[in-house]
Amino acid sequence: MRDQVDLSGFVREGEDGMRRLDLALDGVTCAACIGEIETAMGRLDGVTGARLNYTNSRLALAWKTPSFNPADAVERLRTMGYRAYPFEIAEAEARDSEQAKHLLRCLAVAGFAAMNVMLLSVSVWAGNVSDITPETRDMFHWISALIAIPAAAFSGRPFFVSAWNAVKRGSLNMDVPISLGIILALGMSLVETALSNHHAYFDSALMLIFFLLTGRFMEQAMRRRTRAVAGNLAALRSPVAARIEADGSIVQVPTARLAVGDIILVRPGERAPADGLVVAGASDVDESIVTGETQRRSVAEGASIYSGTMNFSGALRVRVEAAGEGSFLSEIERLLEKAGAERSGYVGLAERASRIYAPVVHVTALATAIGWLIAGASAHDSIIIAIAVLIITCPCALALAVPAVHVVASGALFRAGVLLNGGHAIERLAEADTAVFDKTGTLTLLEPRAANAGDYPPALVEKAARLARSSRHPLARALAMSAPHGALFDDACESAGEGVAAVVEGMEARLGSAAFCGVGAERPDGAGHDASAIYFRHGDETAMFLVRQTLRADAVETIAALKRAGMEIEIVSGDNEQATRAVAEALGVARWTARARPADKVARLEELRADGRRALMVGDGFNDAPALAAAHVSLSPITAADVAQASADAVFLGERLAPVAQALAISRKARGLMRENLLIAVVYNAIAVPLAIAGLVTPLIAAVAMSGSSLIVTANALRAAPRSEEAADVDAGARAPATQAGAPA
Amino acid sequence: MTILIILVPIALLLGFVGLVAFVWSLKAGQYDDMDGASVRVLMDDDVEDRKP
């Protein structure tokens, strides 16, 4: 029997009396799911609206009657084979989505204005070489001004605001020359129009805004997509805790709503949702996510356990403690603070370029004006030429050079199953020359698996896995991961400590101990001391599954690929020597350290740094968090502890290790393209600036040159995406994430 | 060239209608679920309703 889930904290009540709830769903894999889910939800009593967002797998439920319990919807979804978890849109994600809408509105206005002004400008350019009358030209220029100035004021705000903030801080960023270019181009055009002159730059200014906004929007859209996936995974990972109320009843509450002093129940097969003290019960716990140690620890009344610890044998009652008074967590926090500070000083390629670029441009424009004045030109002409220099050097290509590659590369990384945390991760990843791996949960899978599931027919394994999903026992949970989708058997009934049984296809199926299934308990020779067996019988078919911690399926190839890419590999594990050596030997890694405490890991990384090496740290546990923050760049699997994920530069999804090698390859390629793009921008300026200084730039040349350089840079950036056959291979990995992430729940 | 007095406003008006339509569709949330929209068009849930 399942306990009622208390979702009231997540229900939003609207002014119209409607109640709404957002659920993150796991298992939405095909378009047919949309109809299935929406129809099933619509049939529930009281539900007035159910809409599934297929892009981010979120279901929005709406109902009016207060008597409707949303937990029924969650339960209905569970029986259909979807896991649903209450979901709250994180503040960062909400802000991003608001910003994206603002950018899109700006983009629409800039696009509309640019097209219409271009329509008028082309007529003027054609007319200037044929028979346009000055009156018509002036009218066209005035209409252009009427469209361009309000449109630029509206759609240029993202640049103006950022530039103004930079100037207020007394610094220069790329947006300062951009804003200056836009404002000067518009101002000068207005003066030229008033003087009835031939040329106006309204079109250039608007095209510039349009191109730059496009780049910015794309970059933002990529980040938003990553955030949405990360948000879902967070909801799926640590949803609810079983809180014991004062009257002894058990209520499932969201982990975030736990308070100090609450008593929670941690059943076998569950992870502790918070740090706490055991107040009743005794059990073996697996702390591999905390320390990397795979040997289970016995705990009893009075022992403290950390959040993320897997409870193996007996139910525990745990009192939630405030801050981690256990010296372990506070030590981690202290190390994290120190490590984080060292890295924040990193300056990306784009910042370095703009720090040099902005002053150079402003000085060049000033020098041009003074030079022409000395050469005897009128003040009006000198200023016009200086402004032309500012417009043509307006860092369109430069501003797009790095972000465009970021967009394409992070898209490629996303498809490879890597979600970026920090903006500079790509550049730092490309610089890495040493890879330091944690063992437990990183090179091996965190959750034990049925190691020999491949030896049995898939249909049999699927039946066993579906039956296993009805059980809370850790071995059954491990087996359930062999076939992550598929509905439960309705009448499955669990006998505690023995197994679970159900009627399948008219015959009884049993899963559990050898005695429960009535099969012989002999183990094959190669089973090893670290494996536990679980038995399955369905009619005449029998199976024995060996459950143990396994290396990620492609760990050997990935390590080999990394070595080929010129990386030095090391393993630094918190686990015991025997286990670490076995993994190191299996992977052919010569350098390994066992029983490393968090401080030892950081010390090892600092040694590497002192040797002039740039280390990529890959790890998942609490104990890895300081090392992840201290490394030059760091990656975490998505199953990692929260604190480890937060301090890593990127997380990777799925059960394979390949994303690590792919991330490295994509980043290296991307950094090459960034450099190429910056070079293109420099070459463009080398050609355009002398023309502008010589006073030869007409609006037509400015418009063509600026758009042309932007297009070249953007087209070059597209090469950062892997070719289609590589991408297809990679896609398979990216589809796995949600299933994997649900595992610890 | 007096025809321009009619043609230019018409051109601008058409562009403006397009802009308003876009901003409306953005507000109406039509870009919130791009993947879903492409498959929803193929769903025959409306056919089911007509069956007795």
Short mmCIF file of C-alpha atoms in Angstrom, two decimals, chain A residues 363-549:
data_model
loop_
_atom_site.label_atom_id
_atom_site.label_comp_id
_atom_site.label_asym_id
_atom_site.label_seq_id
_atom_site.Cartn_x
_atom_site.Cartn_y
_atom_site.Cartn_z
CA VAL A 363 40.68 55.71 -29.56
CA THR A 364 40.74 55.02 -33.33
CA ALA A 365 37.54 57.03 -33.88
CA LEU A 366 38.88 59.94 -31.87
CA ALA A 367 42.21 59.83 -33.72
CA THR A 368 40.36 59.81 -37.05
CA ALA A 369 38.38 62.95 -36.19
CA ILE A 370 41.50 64.78 -35.02
CA GLY A 371 43.49 63.55 -38.03
CA TRP A 372 40.90 64.88 -40.53
CA LEU A 373 40.67 68.21 -38.69
CA ILE A 374 44.44 68.61 -38.88
CA ALA A 375 44.33 67.62 -42.56
CA GLY A 376 41.97 70.56 -43.10
CA ALA A 377 38.54 68.96 -43.33
CA SER A 378 35.53 70.79 -41.90
CA ALA A 379 34.34 69.91 -38.39
CA HIS A 380 31.13 68.42 -39.86
CA ASP A 381 32.98 66.09 -42.24
CA SER A 382 35.53 65.03 -39.61
CA ILE A 383 32.81 64.07 -37.16
CA ILE A 384 30.83 62.22 -39.86
CA ILE A 385 33.89 60.16 -40.76
CA ALA A 386 34.70 59.43 -37.11
CA ILE A 387 31.12 58.22 -36.61
CA ALA A 388 31.41 56.07 -39.73
CA VAL A 389 34.47 54.44 -38.12
CA LEU A 390 32.45 53.74 -34.98
CA ILE A 391 29.56 52.29 -36.96
CA ILE A 392 31.66 50.05 -39.15
CA THR A 393 33.74 48.76 -36.25
CA CYS A 394 30.62 48.20 -34.22
CA PRO A 395 31.55 44.75 -33.00
CA CYS A 396 28.79 42.87 -34.74
CA ALA A 397 30.99 39.99 -35.83
CA LEU A 398 33.04 40.15 -32.67
CA ALA A 399 29.98 40.11 -30.44
CA LEU A 400 28.65 37.09 -32.32
CA ALA A 401 31.98 35.28 -32.69
CA VAL A 402 32.02 33.52 -29.34
CA PRO A 403 28.30 33.32 -28.46
CA ALA A 404 27.41 31.80 -31.83
CA VAL A 405 29.88 28.97 -31.22
CA HIS A 406 28.59 28.64 -27.65
CA VAL A 407 25.07 28.17 -28.94
CA VAL A 408 25.96 25.53 -31.49
CA ALA A 409 28.40 23.72 -29.22
CA SER A 410 26.07 23.65 -26.24
CA GLY A 411 23.37 22.33 -28.57
CA ALA A 412 25.76 19.57 -29.63
CA LEU A 413 26.65 18.91 -25.99
CA PHE A 414 22.96 18.79 -25.10
CA ARG A 415 22.39 16.12 -27.72
CA ALA A 416 25.41 14.25 -26.36
CA GLY A 417 23.70 14.31 -22.95
CA VAL A 418 25.81 17.02 -21.34
CA LEU A 419 24.13 19.97 -19.62
CA LEU A 420 26.29 23.00 -19.00
CA ASN A 421 26.22 24.78 -15.66
CA GLY A 422 28.64 27.59 -16.29
CA GLY A 423 29.23 29.77 -19.34
CA HIS A 424 32.97 29.25 -19.61
CA ALA A 425 32.78 25.49 -19.27
CA ILE A 426 33.33 24.90 -22.98
CA GLU A 427 36.52 26.93 -23.09
CA ARG A 428 37.93 25.42 -19.92
CA LEU A 429 36.96 21.92 -20.99
CA ALA A 430 38.91 22.42 -24.20
CA GLU A 431 42.01 23.30 -22.20
CA ALA A 432 41.97 20.20 -19.98
CA ASP A 433 44.91 17.81 -20.37
CA THR A 434 44.43 15.52 -17.35
CA ALA A 435 41.29 13.67 -16.32
CA VAL A 436 40.80 12.74 -12.67
CA PHE A 437 37.98 10.29 -12.05
CA ASP A 438 36.16 9.38 -8.90
CA LYS A 439 35.26 5.69 -8.85
CA THR A 440 31.92 5.00 -7.17
CA GLY A 441 28.99 6.42 -9.08
CA THR A 442 31.24 7.85 -11.77
CA LEU A 443 33.19 5.02 -13.36
CA THR A 444 30.69 2.58 -11.89
CA LEU A 445 26.95 3.04 -11.81
CA LEU A 446 25.75 4.39 -8.49
CA GLU A 447 22.82 2.02 -8.31
CA PRO A 448 23.65 -1.68 -8.40
CA ARG A 449 22.36 -3.49 -11.47
CA ALA A 450 21.42 -6.98 -12.53
CA ALA A 451 24.77 -7.73 -14.09
CA ASN A 452 23.64 -10.81 -16.00
CA ALA A 453 20.26 -9.59 -17.33
CA GLY A 454 21.64 -9.92 -20.86
CA ASP A 455 21.91 -13.71 -20.47
CA TYR A 456 18.13 -14.18 -20.38
CA PRO A 457 15.50 -13.58 -23.10
CA PRO A 458 14.34 -9.94 -23.10
CA ALA A 459 10.68 -10.90 -22.59
CA LEU A 460 11.56 -12.79 -19.42
CA VAL A 461 13.68 -9.95 -18.11
CA GLU A 462 10.88 -7.49 -18.81
CA LYS A 463 8.36 -9.60 -16.89
CA ALA A 464 10.74 -9.90 -13.96
CA ALA A 465 11.50 -6.16 -14.04
CA ARG A 466 7.84 -5.19 -14.12
CA LEU A 467 7.16 -7.47 -11.19
CA ALA A 468 10.19 -6.03 -9.41
CA ARG A 469 8.74 -2.54 -9.66
CA SER A 470 6.05 -3.51 -7.15
CA SER A 471 8.69 -4.14 -4.51
CA ARG A 472 10.66 -1.74 -2.37
CA HIS A 473 13.53 -4.13 -1.78
CA PRO A 474 16.86 -2.76 -3.04
CA LEU A 475 17.60 -5.92 -5.08
CA ALA A 476 14.20 -5.73 -6.75
CA ARG A 477 14.73 -2.03 -7.46
CA ALA A 478 18.04 -2.81 -9.10
CA LEU A 479 16.38 -5.45 -11.24
CA ALA A 480 13.53 -3.07 -12.12
CA MET A 481 16.06 -0.82 -13.80
CA SER A 482 16.65 -3.54 -16.43
CA ALA A 483 13.38 -2.50 -18.09
CA PRO A 484 12.54 0.97 -16.88
CA HIS A 485 9.19 1.38 -18.61
CA GLY A 486 6.02 -0.64 -18.52
CA ALA A 487 3.07 -0.75 -16.19
CA LEU A 488 2.91 -2.59 -12.89
CA PHE A 489 1.05 -5.86 -12.52
CA ASP A 490 -2.23 -5.01 -10.80
CA ASP A 491 -2.42 -7.76 -8.23
CA ALA A 492 1.24 -7.89 -7.23
CA CYS A 493 1.48 -8.77 -3.56
CA GLU A 494 4.64 -8.53 -1.52
CA SER A 495 5.59 -10.83 1.35
CA ALA A 496 8.07 -8.90 3.42
CA GLY A 497 11.53 -10.43 3.42
CA GLU A 498 10.60 -13.15 0.93
CA GLY A 499 9.53 -11.74 -2.38
CA VAL A 500 6.70 -10.52 -4.55
CA ALA A 501 4.16 -12.54 -6.54
CA ALA A 502 1.55 -11.75 -9.20
CA VAL A 503 -0.54 -13.58 -11.78
CA VAL A 504 0.96 -12.97 -15.20
CA GLU A 505 -0.58 -14.39 -18.36
CA GLY A 506 -2.67 -16.77 -16.27
CA MET A 507 0.28 -18.21 -14.35
CA GLU A 508 1.77 -17.16 -11.07
CA ALA A 509 5.08 -15.33 -11.31
CA ARG A 510 7.33 -15.03 -8.29
CA LEU A 511 10.35 -12.92 -7.61
CA GLY A 512 12.45 -13.09 -4.47
CA SER A 513 14.55 -15.49 -2.47
CA ALA A 514 15.38 -18.96 -3.82
CA ALA A 515 13.06 -20.60 -1.32
CA PHE A 516 10.19 -18.24 -2.16
CA CYS A 517 10.51 -19.05 -5.84
CA GLY A 518 11.12 -22.74 -5.19
CA VAL A 519 14.34 -22.94 -7.19
CA GLY A 520 17.82 -24.16 -6.32
CA ALA A 521 20.12 -21.59 -4.76
CA GLU A 522 23.45 -22.59 -6.34
CA ARG A 523 25.54 -19.70 -7.62
CA PRO A 524 27.84 -19.87 -10.60
CA ASP A 525 31.55 -19.68 -9.85
CA GLY A 526 32.17 -16.27 -11.37
CA ALA A 527 29.56 -14.51 -9.22
CA GLY A 528 32.11 -12.82 -6.98
CA HIS A 529 31.80 -11.88 -3.32
CA ASP A 530 30.17 -8.52 -3.96
CA ALA A 531 27.10 -9.78 -5.83
CA SER A 532 23.69 -10.64 -4.35
CA ALA A 533 21.27 -12.96 -6.12
CA ILE A 534 17.53 -12.55 -6.71
CA TYR A 535 15.42 -15.31 -8.24
CA PHE A 536 12.47 -15.28 -10.63
CA ARG A 537 10.05 -17.98 -11.69
CA HIS A 538 7.15 -17.85 -14.13
CA GLY A 539 5.73 -21.27 -14.94
CA ASP A 540 8.68 -23.31 -16.12
CA GLU A 541 10.89 -20.33 -16.81
CA THR A 542 13.36 -19.52 -14.08
CA ALA A 543 16.12 -16.99 -13.77
CA MET A 544 18.74 -15.94 -11.28
CA PHE A 545 19.81 -12.32 -11.46
CA LEU A 546 23.12 -11.24 -9.91
CA VAL A 547 22.95 -7.72 -8.56
CA ARG A 548 26.15 -5.78 -8.03
CA GLN A 549 27.82 -2.48 -8.74
#
